CSV table of C-alpha atoms in Angstrom, one decimal:
chain,number,residue,atom,x,y,z
A,1,MET,CA,-37.2,-12.8,-2.0
A,2,ARG,CA,-33.7,-12.1,-0.7
A,3,PRO,CA,-32.9,-10.8,2.7
A,4,LEU,CA,-31.9,-7.2,1.5
A,5,ASP,CA,-34.5,-6.8,-1.2
A,6,GLY,CA,-35.3,-3.1,-1.2
A,7,VAL,CA,-32.1,-1.9,0.5
A,8,ARG,CA,-30.0,0.5,-1.6
A,9,VAL,CA,-26.3,0.9,-1.1
A,10,LEU,CA,-24.1,3.8,-2.5
A,11,ASP,CA,-20.8,2.1,-2.9
A,12,PHE,CA,-17.7,4.2,-3.1
A,13,THR,CA,-15.3,1.3,-2.3
A,14,TRP,CA,-12.5,0.3,-4.5
A,15,VAL,CA,-9.7,-2.5,-4.8
A,16,VAL,CA,-10.7,-5.5,-2.7
A,17,ALA,CA,-11.7,-4.9,1.1
A,18,GLY,CA,-14.8,-2.6,0.4
A,19,PRO,CA,-15.9,-4.5,-2.7
A,20,VAL,CA,-15.9,-7.7,-0.7
A,21,ALA,CA,-18.3,-6.2,1.8
A,22,THR,CA,-20.7,-4.7,-0.9
A,23,ARG,CA,-20.5,-8.1,-2.9
A,24,ILE,CA,-22.1,-9.9,0.1
A,25,LEU,CA,-24.8,-7.2,0.3
A,26,ALA,CA,-25.5,-7.5,-3.4
A,27,ASP,CA,-25.7,-11.4,-3.1
A,28,LEU,CA,-28.2,-10.8,-0.4
A,29,GLY,CA,-30.5,-8.7,-2.6
A,30,ALA,CA,-29.3,-5.0,-2.1
A,31,ASP,CA,-29.2,-2.7,-5.0
A,32,VAL,CA,-25.6,-1.8,-4.9
A,33,ILE,CA,-24.7,1.2,-7.0
A,34,LYS,CA,-21.0,1.3,-7.5
A,35,VAL,CA,-19.5,4.8,-8.0
A,36,GLU,CA,-16.5,4.7,-10.2
A,37,ARG,CA,-14.1,7.0,-12.0
A,38,ARG,CA,-13.4,7.2,-15.5
A,39,GLY,CA,-10.3,5.0,-16.4
A,40,ALA,CA,-10.6,2.9,-13.2
A,41,ALA,CA,-8.1,0.0,-13.1
A,42,ASP,CA,-9.5,-3.4,-13.6
A,43,PHE,CA,-8.3,-6.8,-12.4
A,44,GLY,CA,-8.9,-9.1,-15.4
A,45,ASP,CA,-12.3,-9.4,-17.0
A,46,ARG,CA,-15.0,-6.9,-15.8
A,47,ARG,CA,-17.6,-9.6,-16.3
A,48,GLY,CA,-16.0,-12.5,-14.6
A,49,GLY,CA,-12.4,-12.0,-13.6
A,50,LEU,CA,-11.3,-10.7,-10.2
A,51,SER,CA,-13.0,-7.4,-11.1
A,52,GLY,CA,-16.1,-9.3,-12.1
A,53,THR,CA,-16.4,-11.4,-9.1
A,54,LEU,CA,-15.9,-8.5,-6.8
A,55,THR,CA,-18.6,-6.4,-8.5
A,56,ARG,CA,-21.1,-9.1,-9.6
A,57,GLY,CA,-24.7,-8.2,-9.2
A,58,LYS,CA,-23.8,-4.4,-8.8
A,59,ARG,CA,-24.6,-1.4,-11.0
A,60,SER,CA,-21.7,0.8,-12.2
A,61,VAL,CA,-22.0,4.5,-12.5
A,62,VAL,CA,-19.1,6.8,-13.5
A,63,LEU,CA,-19.0,10.2,-11.9
A,64,ASP,CA,-16.3,12.8,-11.8
A,65,LEU,CA,-16.3,13.9,-8.1
A,66,ASN,CA,-13.8,16.5,-8.8
A,67,ARG,CA,-16.4,18.5,-10.7
A,68,PRO,CA,-19.1,20.3,-8.7
A,69,ARG,CA,-22.0,18.8,-10.7
A,70,GLY,CA,-20.5,15.3,-10.4
A,71,LEU,CA,-20.3,15.8,-6.6
A,72,ASP,CA,-23.9,17.0,-6.7
A,73,LEU,CA,-25.0,13.9,-8.4
A,74,ALA,CA,-23.3,11.8,-5.7
A,75,ARG,CA,-25.0,13.8,-3.0
A,76,ARG,CA,-28.4,13.2,-4.7
A,77,LEU,CA,-27.8,9.5,-4.9
A,78,ALA,CA,-26.7,9.4,-1.2
A,79,ALA,CA,-30.0,11.2,-0.3
A,80,VAL,CA,-32.0,8.2,-1.8
A,81,SER,CA,-29.7,5.4,-0.4
A,82,ASP,CA,-29.9,3.4,2.8
A,83,VAL,CA,-26.2,2.8,3.2
A,84,VAL,CA,-23.3,4.8,2.0
A,85,ILE,CA,-19.9,3.0,2.2
A,86,ASP,CA,-16.3,3.7,1.4
A,87,ASN,CA,-12.9,2.3,2.1
A,88,PHE,CA,-10.7,5.4,1.6
A,89,SER,CA,-8.4,6.9,4.1
A,90,ALA,CA,-10.1,8.9,6.8
A,91,ARG,CA,-9.9,12.4,5.2
A,92,VAL,CA,-11.2,11.5,1.8
A,93,MET,CA,-15.0,11.6,2.3
A,94,SER,CA,-14.6,14.6,4.6
A,95,ASN,CA,-12.8,16.5,1.8
A,96,LEU,CA,-15.6,15.7,-0.6
A,97,GLY,CA,-18.2,16.8,1.9
A,98,LEU,CA,-19.6,13.2,2.1
A,99,ASP,CA,-18.8,12.3,5.7
A,100,TYR,CA,-21.4,11.1,8.2
A,101,GLU,CA,-22.5,14.6,9.5
A,102,GLU,CA,-23.1,15.8,5.8
A,103,LEU,CA,-24.8,12.6,4.8
A,104,CYS,CA,-27.2,13.0,7.8
A,105,ARG,CA,-28.2,16.4,6.4
A,106,LEU,CA,-29.2,14.6,3.1
A,107,ARG,CA,-30.8,11.6,4.8
A,108,PRO,CA,-31.2,11.5,8.6
A,109,ASP,CA,-31.5,7.8,9.0
A,110,VAL,CA,-28.6,7.0,6.7
A,111,ILE,CA,-26.1,4.3,7.7
A,112,CYS,CA,-22.6,5.6,6.8
A,113,VAL,CA,-19.8,2.9,6.7
A,114,ARG,CA,-16.2,4.1,6.8
A,115,MET,CA,-13.8,1.0,6.2
A,116,THR,CA,-10.5,3.0,6.8
A,117,GLY,CA,-7.2,1.4,7.3
A,118,PHE,CA,-6.9,2.5,10.9
A,119,GLY,CA,-10.2,4.0,12.0
A,120,LEU,CA,-11.4,7.6,12.2
A,121,ASP,CA,-9.3,8.6,15.2
A,122,GLY,CA,-5.9,7.8,16.8
A,123,PRO,CA,-2.5,8.8,15.5
A,124,TYR,CA,-2.6,6.7,12.4
A,125,ARG,CA,-6.0,7.8,11.2
A,126,ASP,CA,-4.8,9.6,8.0
A,127,HIS,CA,-2.3,6.8,7.0
A,128,VAL,CA,-3.1,5.0,3.7
A,129,SER,CA,-3.1,1.1,4.2
A,130,TYR,CA,-2.8,-1.9,2.1
A,131,GLY,CA,-3.4,-5.5,2.8
A,132,PRO,CA,0.2,-6.7,3.1
A,133,THR,CA,1.0,-3.7,5.4
A,134,LEU,CA,-1.9,-4.5,7.7
A,135,GLN,CA,-0.8,-8.2,7.9
A,136,ALA,CA,2.7,-7.1,8.9
A,137,LEU,CA,1.5,-4.7,11.4
A,138,THR,CA,-0.6,-7.4,13.1
A,139,GLY,CA,2.0,-10.1,13.2
A,140,TYR,CA,0.8,-12.4,10.4
A,141,THR,CA,3.9,-11.9,8.2
A,142,LEU,CA,6.1,-13.1,11.1
A,143,LEU,CA,3.9,-16.0,12.2
A,144,MET,CA,3.6,-17.4,8.6
A,145,ALA,CA,7.4,-17.9,8.4
A,146,GLU,CA,9.4,-21.1,9.0
A,147,PRO,CA,11.3,-21.2,12.2
A,148,GLY,CA,14.7,-19.3,11.9
A,149,ALA,CA,13.6,-17.9,8.6
A,150,PRO,CA,12.7,-14.3,7.7
A,151,PRO,CA,9.0,-13.3,7.8
A,152,ALA,CA,7.0,-14.7,4.8
A,153,GLY,CA,3.4,-13.6,4.8
A,154,PHE,CA,0.6,-14.6,2.6
A,155,GLY,CA,0.7,-14.8,-1.2
A,156,TYR,CA,-2.5,-12.6,-1.2
A,157,SER,CA,-4.1,-9.9,0.9
A,158,TYR,CA,-5.9,-12.0,3.6
A,159,SER,CA,-6.8,-8.8,5.4
A,160,ASP,CA,-8.9,-7.5,2.6
A,161,LEU,CA,-11.2,-10.6,3.0
A,162,ALA,CA,-11.2,-10.1,6.8
A,163,GLY,CA,-12.2,-6.6,6.6
A,164,GLY,CA,-14.7,-7.1,3.9
A,165,ASN,CA,-16.6,-9.8,5.7
A,166,LEU,CA,-16.6,-7.8,9.0
A,167,GLY,CA,-17.8,-4.8,7.0
A,168,ALA,CA,-20.8,-6.7,5.6
A,169,LEU,CA,-21.6,-7.9,9.2
A,170,ALA,CA,-21.5,-4.4,10.5
A,171,VAL,CA,-23.9,-3.3,7.8
A,172,LEU,CA,-26.4,-6.0,8.6
A,173,ALA,CA,-26.2,-5.1,12.4
A,174,ALA,CA,-26.8,-1.4,11.5
A,175,LEU,CA,-29.8,-2.2,9.3
A,176,TRP,CA,-31.3,-4.4,12.0
A,177,HIS,CA,-30.8,-1.6,14.5
A,178,ARG,CA,-32.5,0.9,12.1
A,179,ARG,CA,-35.5,-1.5,11.5
A,180,ARG,CA,-36.1,-1.6,15.3
A,181,THR,CA,-35.4,2.1,16.0
A,182,GLY,CA,-35.8,4.1,12.8
A,183,ARG,CA,-32.3,5.4,13.4
A,184,GLY,CA,-29.2,5.2,11.2
A,185,GLN,CA,-25.7,5.4,12.5
A,186,LEU,CA,-21.9,5.7,11.7
A,187,VAL,CA,-20.0,2.4,11.3
A,188,ASP,CA,-16.3,3.2,12.1
A,189,LEU,CA,-14.4,0.0,10.9
A,190,SER,CA,-10.7,-0.1,11.3
A,191,GLN,CA,-9.2,-2.7,9.0
A,192,LEU,CA,-6.2,-2.9,11.3
A,193,GLU,CA,-8.5,-4.0,14.1
A,194,ALA,CA,-10.4,-6.3,11.9
A,195,VAL,CA,-7.2,-8.3,11.1
A,196,ALA,CA,-5.9,-8.0,14.6
A,197,SER,CA,-9.2,-9.5,16.0
A,198,LEU,CA,-8.5,-12.7,14.2
A,199,VAL,CA,-5.1,-13.3,15.8
A,200,GLY,CA,-5.9,-11.5,19.1
A,201,PRO,CA,-6.0,-14.3,21.5
A,202,THR,CA,-2.6,-15.5,20.4
A,203,LEU,CA,-1.2,-11.9,20.7
A,204,LEU,CA,-2.7,-11.3,24.1
A,205,ALA,CA,-1.5,-14.6,25.4
A,206,ARG,CA,2.0,-13.9,24.4
A,207,ALA,CA,1.9,-10.3,25.7
A,208,LEU,CA,0.6,-11.5,29.1
A,209,ASP,CA,3.2,-14.3,29.4
A,210,GLY,CA,6.1,-11.9,28.3
A,211,CYS,CA,6.9,-14.1,25.4
A,212,ALA,CA,7.9,-13.1,22.0
A,213,SER,CA,5.8,-14.3,18.9
A,214,THR,CA,7.8,-16.9,17.1
A,215,PRO,CA,6.9,-18.6,13.9
A,216,THR,CA,6.1,-22.3,14.0
A,217,GLY,CA,6.0,-23.1,10.2
A,218,ASN,CA,4.1,-26.3,9.6
A,219,ALA,CA,4.6,-27.7,13.1
A,220,SER,CA,1.6,-28.8,15.1
A,221,GLN,CA,0.3,-26.1,17.5
A,222,GLU,CA,-2.1,-28.4,19.3
A,223,GLU,CA,0.2,-31.3,20.4
A,224,PRO,CA,3.5,-32.6,19.3
A,225,GLY,CA,3.5,-34.6,16.1
A,226,ALA,CA,6.0,-36.0,13.6
A,227,PRO,CA,5.8,-36.3,10.7
A,228,HIS,CA,3.7,-33.1,10.6
A,229,GLY,CA,3.9,-30.8,7.6
A,230,VAL,CA,3.5,-30.6,3.8
A,231,TYR,CA,5.6,-32.8,1.6
A,232,PRO,CA,6.5,-32.5,-2.1
A,233,CYS,CA,4.9,-34.9,-4.5
A,234,ALA,CA,5.5,-35.9,-8.1
A,235,GLY,CA,4.7,-33.1,-10.6
A,236,GLU,CA,5.1,-29.5,-10.5
A,237,ASP,CA,4.4,-27.7,-7.2
A,238,ARG,CA,2.3,-30.6,-5.9
A,239,TRP,CA,2.1,-31.1,-2.1
A,240,LEU,CA,0.6,-33.4,0.5
A,241,ALA,CA,-0.2,-32.5,4.1
A,242,ILE,CA,0.4,-35.4,6.6
A,243,SER,CA,-0.1,-35.4,10.4
A,244,VAL,CA,1.0,-38.3,12.6
A,245,PHE,CA,0.6,-37.9,16.4
A,246,SER,CA,0.3,-41.3,18.3
A,247,ASP,CA,2.3,-44.6,17.9
A,248,GLU,CA,-0.9,-46.0,16.5
A,249,ASP,CA,-0.9,-43.4,13.8
A,250,TRP,CA,2.7,-44.2,12.9
A,251,ALA,CA,2.1,-47.9,12.8
A,252,ARG,CA,-0.8,-47.3,10.2
A,253,PHE,CA,1.4,-44.9,8.3
A,254,ALA,CA,4.2,-47.4,8.2
A,255,ARG,CA,2.0,-50.2,6.9
A,256,ALA,CA,0.5,-47.9,4.2
A,257,LEU,CA,4.1,-47.4,3.0
A,258,GLY,CA,4.8,-51.0,3.0
A,259,ASP,CA,6.9,-51.0,6.1
A,260,PRO,CA,10.1,-49.9,4.6
A,261,GLU,CA,13.2,-50.6,6.8
A,262,TRP,CA,13.7,-47.0,7.9
A,263,THR,CA,10.2,-46.8,9.6
A,264,GLY,CA,11.5,-49.2,12.3
A,265,ARG,CA,13.7,-46.4,13.8
A,266,PHE,CA,10.7,-44.2,14.6
A,267,VAL,CA,8.4,-46.4,16.4
A,268,SER,CA,8.1,-44.3,19.4
A,269,ARG,CA,6.8,-40.7,19.5
A,270,ALA,CA,9.9,-39.7,21.4
A,271,ALA,CA,12.2,-41.0,18.6
A,272,ARG,CA,10.1,-39.3,16.0
A,273,LEU,CA,10.2,-35.9,17.8
A,274,GLU,CA,13.9,-36.1,18.5
A,275,HIS,CA,14.8,-36.8,14.8
A,276,ALA,CA,12.0,-34.9,13.2
A,277,ALA,CA,14.2,-33.2,10.6
A,278,GLU,CA,15.6,-36.5,9.5
A,279,LEU,CA,12.2,-38.1,9.5
A,280,ASP,CA,10.9,-35.1,7.3
A,281,ARG,CA,13.6,-35.8,4.8
A,282,LEU,CA,12.7,-39.5,4.6
A,283,VAL,CA,9.0,-38.9,4.2
A,284,ALA,CA,9.7,-36.3,1.5
A,285,ALA,CA,12.0,-38.9,-0.3
A,286,TRP,CA,8.9,-41.2,-0.5
A,287,SER,CA,6.4,-38.5,-1.2
A,288,ARG,CA,8.3,-37.2,-4.2
A,289,THR,CA,7.6,-40.4,-6.0
A,290,GLN,CA,3.9,-40.3,-5.4
A,291,VAL,CA,1.0,-38.6,-7.2
A,292,ALA,CA,-0.6,-36.3,-4.5
A,293,GLU,CA,-4.1,-37.6,-4.9
A,294,GLU,CA,-3.1,-41.2,-4.8
A,295,ALA,CA,-1.0,-40.8,-1.9
A,296,MET,CA,-3.8,-39.0,-0.1
A,297,ALA,CA,-6.2,-41.8,-0.8
A,298,LEU,CA,-3.7,-44.3,0.4
A,299,LEU,CA,-3.1,-42.7,3.6
A,300,GLN,CA,-6.7,-41.9,4.3
A,301,THR,CA,-7.6,-45.5,3.6
A,302,ALA,CA,-5.1,-46.6,6.2
A,303,GLY,CA,-6.6,-44.1,8.8
A,304,VAL,CA,-3.7,-41.6,8.5
A,305,ALA,CA,-4.6,-37.8,8.4
A,306,ALA,CA,-3.5,-36.7,4.9
A,307,GLY,CA,-4.8,-34.2,2.4
A,308,VAL,CA,-3.7,-32.6,-1.0
A,309,VAL,CA,-2.5,-29.0,-0.7
A,310,ALA,CA,-5.0,-27.6,-3.2
A,311,ASN,CA,-4.2,-25.0,-5.9
A,312,ALA,CA,-6.8,-23.0,-7.8
A,313,GLU,CA,-7.5,-25.8,-10.3
A,314,ASP,CA,-8.0,-28.3,-7.6
A,315,LEU,CA,-10.6,-26.1,-6.1
A,316,CYS,CA,-12.3,-24.9,-9.2
A,317,ALA,CA,-12.3,-27.9,-11.4
A,318,ARG,CA,-11.8,-31.0,-9.3
A,319,ASP,CA,-13.0,-30.5,-5.7
A,320,PRO,CA,-16.1,-32.9,-5.4
A,321,GLN,CA,-17.4,-31.0,-2.2
A,322,LEU,CA,-17.5,-27.6,-3.8
A,323,ALA,CA,-19.0,-29.2,-6.9
A,324,ALA,CA,-21.7,-31.0,-4.8
A,325,ARG,CA,-22.6,-27.8,-3.1
A,326,GLY,CA,-22.8,-25.7,-6.3
A,327,HIS,CA,-20.3,-23.2,-5.0
A,328,PHE,CA,-19.3,-22.1,-8.5
A,329,VAL,CA,-22.0,-20.8,-10.7
A,330,GLU,CA,-22.4,-20.1,-14.5
A,331,VAL,CA,-23.5,-16.6,-14.9
A,332,PRO,CA,-24.7,-15.2,-18.4
A,333,THR,CA,-23.5,-12.0,-19.6
A,334,PRO,CA,-25.3,-9.4,-21.9
A,335,GLU,CA,-22.8,-10.3,-24.7
A,336,GLY,CA,-24.0,-13.8,-24.8
A,337,ARG,CA,-21.2,-15.7,-23.1
A,338,THR,CA,-21.1,-17.2,-19.6
A,339,VAL,CA,-18.6,-16.6,-16.8
A,340,ARG,CA,-17.9,-18.8,-14.0
A,341,ILE,CA,-18.0,-17.1,-10.5
A,342,ASP,CA,-17.8,-18.3,-6.9
A,343,GLY,CA,-21.2,-18.0,-5.3
A,344,PRO,CA,-22.3,-17.0,-1.8
A,345,PRO,CA,-20.6,-19.4,0.8
A,346,PHE,CA,-23.7,-20.0,2.9
A,347,LEU,CA,-27.3,-21.4,2.1
A,348,LEU,CA,-30.4,-19.9,3.5
A,349,SER,CA,-33.4,-22.2,3.3
A,350,ASP,CA,-36.2,-19.5,2.9
A,351,THR,CA,-34.3,-16.5,1.5
A,352,PRO,CA,-31.2,-17.8,-0.3
A,353,ALA,CA,-28.5,-15.4,-1.4
A,354,ARG,CA,-27.5,-15.7,-5.0
A,355,VAL,CA,-25.3,-14.0,-7.7
A,356,GLY,CA,-27.5,-11.3,-9.3
A,357,GLY,CA,-25.6,-11.0,-12.4
A,358,PRO,CA,-22.0,-10.7,-13.8
A,359,GLY,CA,-19.7,-7.8,-13.0
A,360,PRO,CA,-20.8,-4.5,-14.8
A,361,LEU,CA,-18.7,-2.8,-17.4
A,362,LEU,CA,-17.4,0.6,-16.3
A,363,GLY,CA,-20.2,3.1,-16.3
A,364,GLU,CA,-22.6,0.5,-17.7
A,365,HIS,CA,-25.5,1.8,-15.6
A,366,THR,CA,-24.8,5.5,-15.5
A,367,ASP,CA,-27.8,6.6,-17.6
A,368,GLU,CA,-30.1,3.9,-16.0
A,369,VAL,CA,-29.4,4.9,-12.4
A,370,LEU,CA,-29.5,8.6,-12.9
A,371,GLY,CA,-32.7,8.3,-14.9
A,372,GLU,CA,-34.4,6.0,-12.5
A,373,LEU,CA,-33.3,7.5,-9.2
A,374,LEU,CA,-32.7,11.2,-10.0
A,375,GLY,CA,-35.1,11.7,-12.9
A,376,CYS,CA,-32.4,12.8,-15.5
A,377,GLY,CA,-33.7,13.0,-19.0
A,378,GLU,CA,-31.8,12.2,-22.1
A,379,GLU,CA,-31.0,15.8,-22.8
A,380,GLU,CA,-29.5,16.3,-19.3
A,381,LEU,CA,-27.5,13.1,-19.5
A,382,ARG,CA,-26.1,14.1,-22.9
A,383,ALA,CA,-25.1,17.5,-21.5
A,384,LEU,CA,-23.5,15.9,-18.5
A,385,ARG,CA,-21.5,13.5,-20.6
A,386,GLU,CA,-20.3,16.2,-22.9
A,387,GLU,CA,-19.1,18.2,-19.9
A,388,GLY,CA,-17.2,15.1,-18.7
A,389,VAL,CA,-19.3,14.9,-15.5
A,390,ILE,CA,-20.5,11.3,-16.1
A,391,GLY,CA,-19.1,8.4,-18.2
C-alpha cells in the first residue's frame, strides 16, 4: 500500500514545476495520467534523463487538444479523475473549456489545481512566467550575487522545485479535505508567491526597517566569521567551504595547516575581520594545493567546520550518506536496461513512497488508458489515430 493508491490525477503540466508536483503524487501511489502533445520536447532520456525522472511512474497519453474529439477525450478523462492539474498561464484552461467551473460539471467533487505563474487574479494573471524570471522578481537573483557585483542568480530554476513541492502539498491538503467533507475545491497556486514565501521573512524585515536588500556573497549571515567562504582546491572546479568564527576555531585551523608563519597575524577575531580580504587570499593560496576531500578530512579532524562543495558526480557516485539511505534507485525499463533515478526524499515506515517505474515514452499508454478508462475499442482507437486525434 502507498498513501495515494486509488487516486487518479489527470496531469496537463509541462516543463518542470508542474511535473515535480505530479512526480511526488506518483511516488505516493497516484495513477498519474500525463496528457502530452505530439512532438513534445524532451530533456534527455525519456526513461531516465531529466524527462524520465520528472515523469517516472506516470502514464503518457498523446491527445491533440486543438481537435474537438481530442478535447472531448480530455473531458471524459477529467470526469473519471480525482485531481486535474496544470501549470499553464491563467487563460489556457479556460480557453480549452477545462477551468474549474467546467470541470465541476463533469465531476462535482473534482480537485482542480492551477499552478500558474502569478495566480488567477491580479494585474499579472495572464503573464507567462519562467523560473529565472520568478527568481529575479522575488529578489533571489540579487541576493545570490557577490557584494558589489551584478546580480547572479542560480544555475538552475530553483523556483520550479519550490512551486512543485508546494503544489504537491496543496493537493494532499485538498484530498484530505475531500475525504472529510466529500467536497472538492480549486487550488489557486501562484508560483511567484511560492518562491516569495521562502524568502519572505528577509524581505519583510528589510521593508519594515527601510533597508535595501544587499547581497552578502559567502559571508556569514549569523555572526561575523573569517575565513568564511568557499576556496579553490586542486583540480578542475573543486572547492572547499570553510567557516571560522571564534579564536579557538582559528587556533585549530592554524594547527591543522602546520602553523604557517602568516597565521600568527590573525590570532584575534578583530584582526581576521579587519583583514578578511587578505586572509581569504592566503587561505586560497593554501587550498589550491590541496585535494578537496583530503583538506575537508584534515580540517574536520581538527574540529574546524569544512566541507567539499559537491558537484553532481560527488552526490550521485560518491556521497556515503545518500548511498546509505538508498536515495538513488535502479529502475528497470521495458527495453531490458536499467536507469538510475533519484528516489523519494522521505521514508514512511508503514506506507513507503517509491518510484513506480521509469519515465514513459511519448504516448506509450494512450491505447491502454483510453481503453481501460473510456472503453475505447481497437477500431475506435485506430480511427482516432488515423484522424490525428491521438498519438
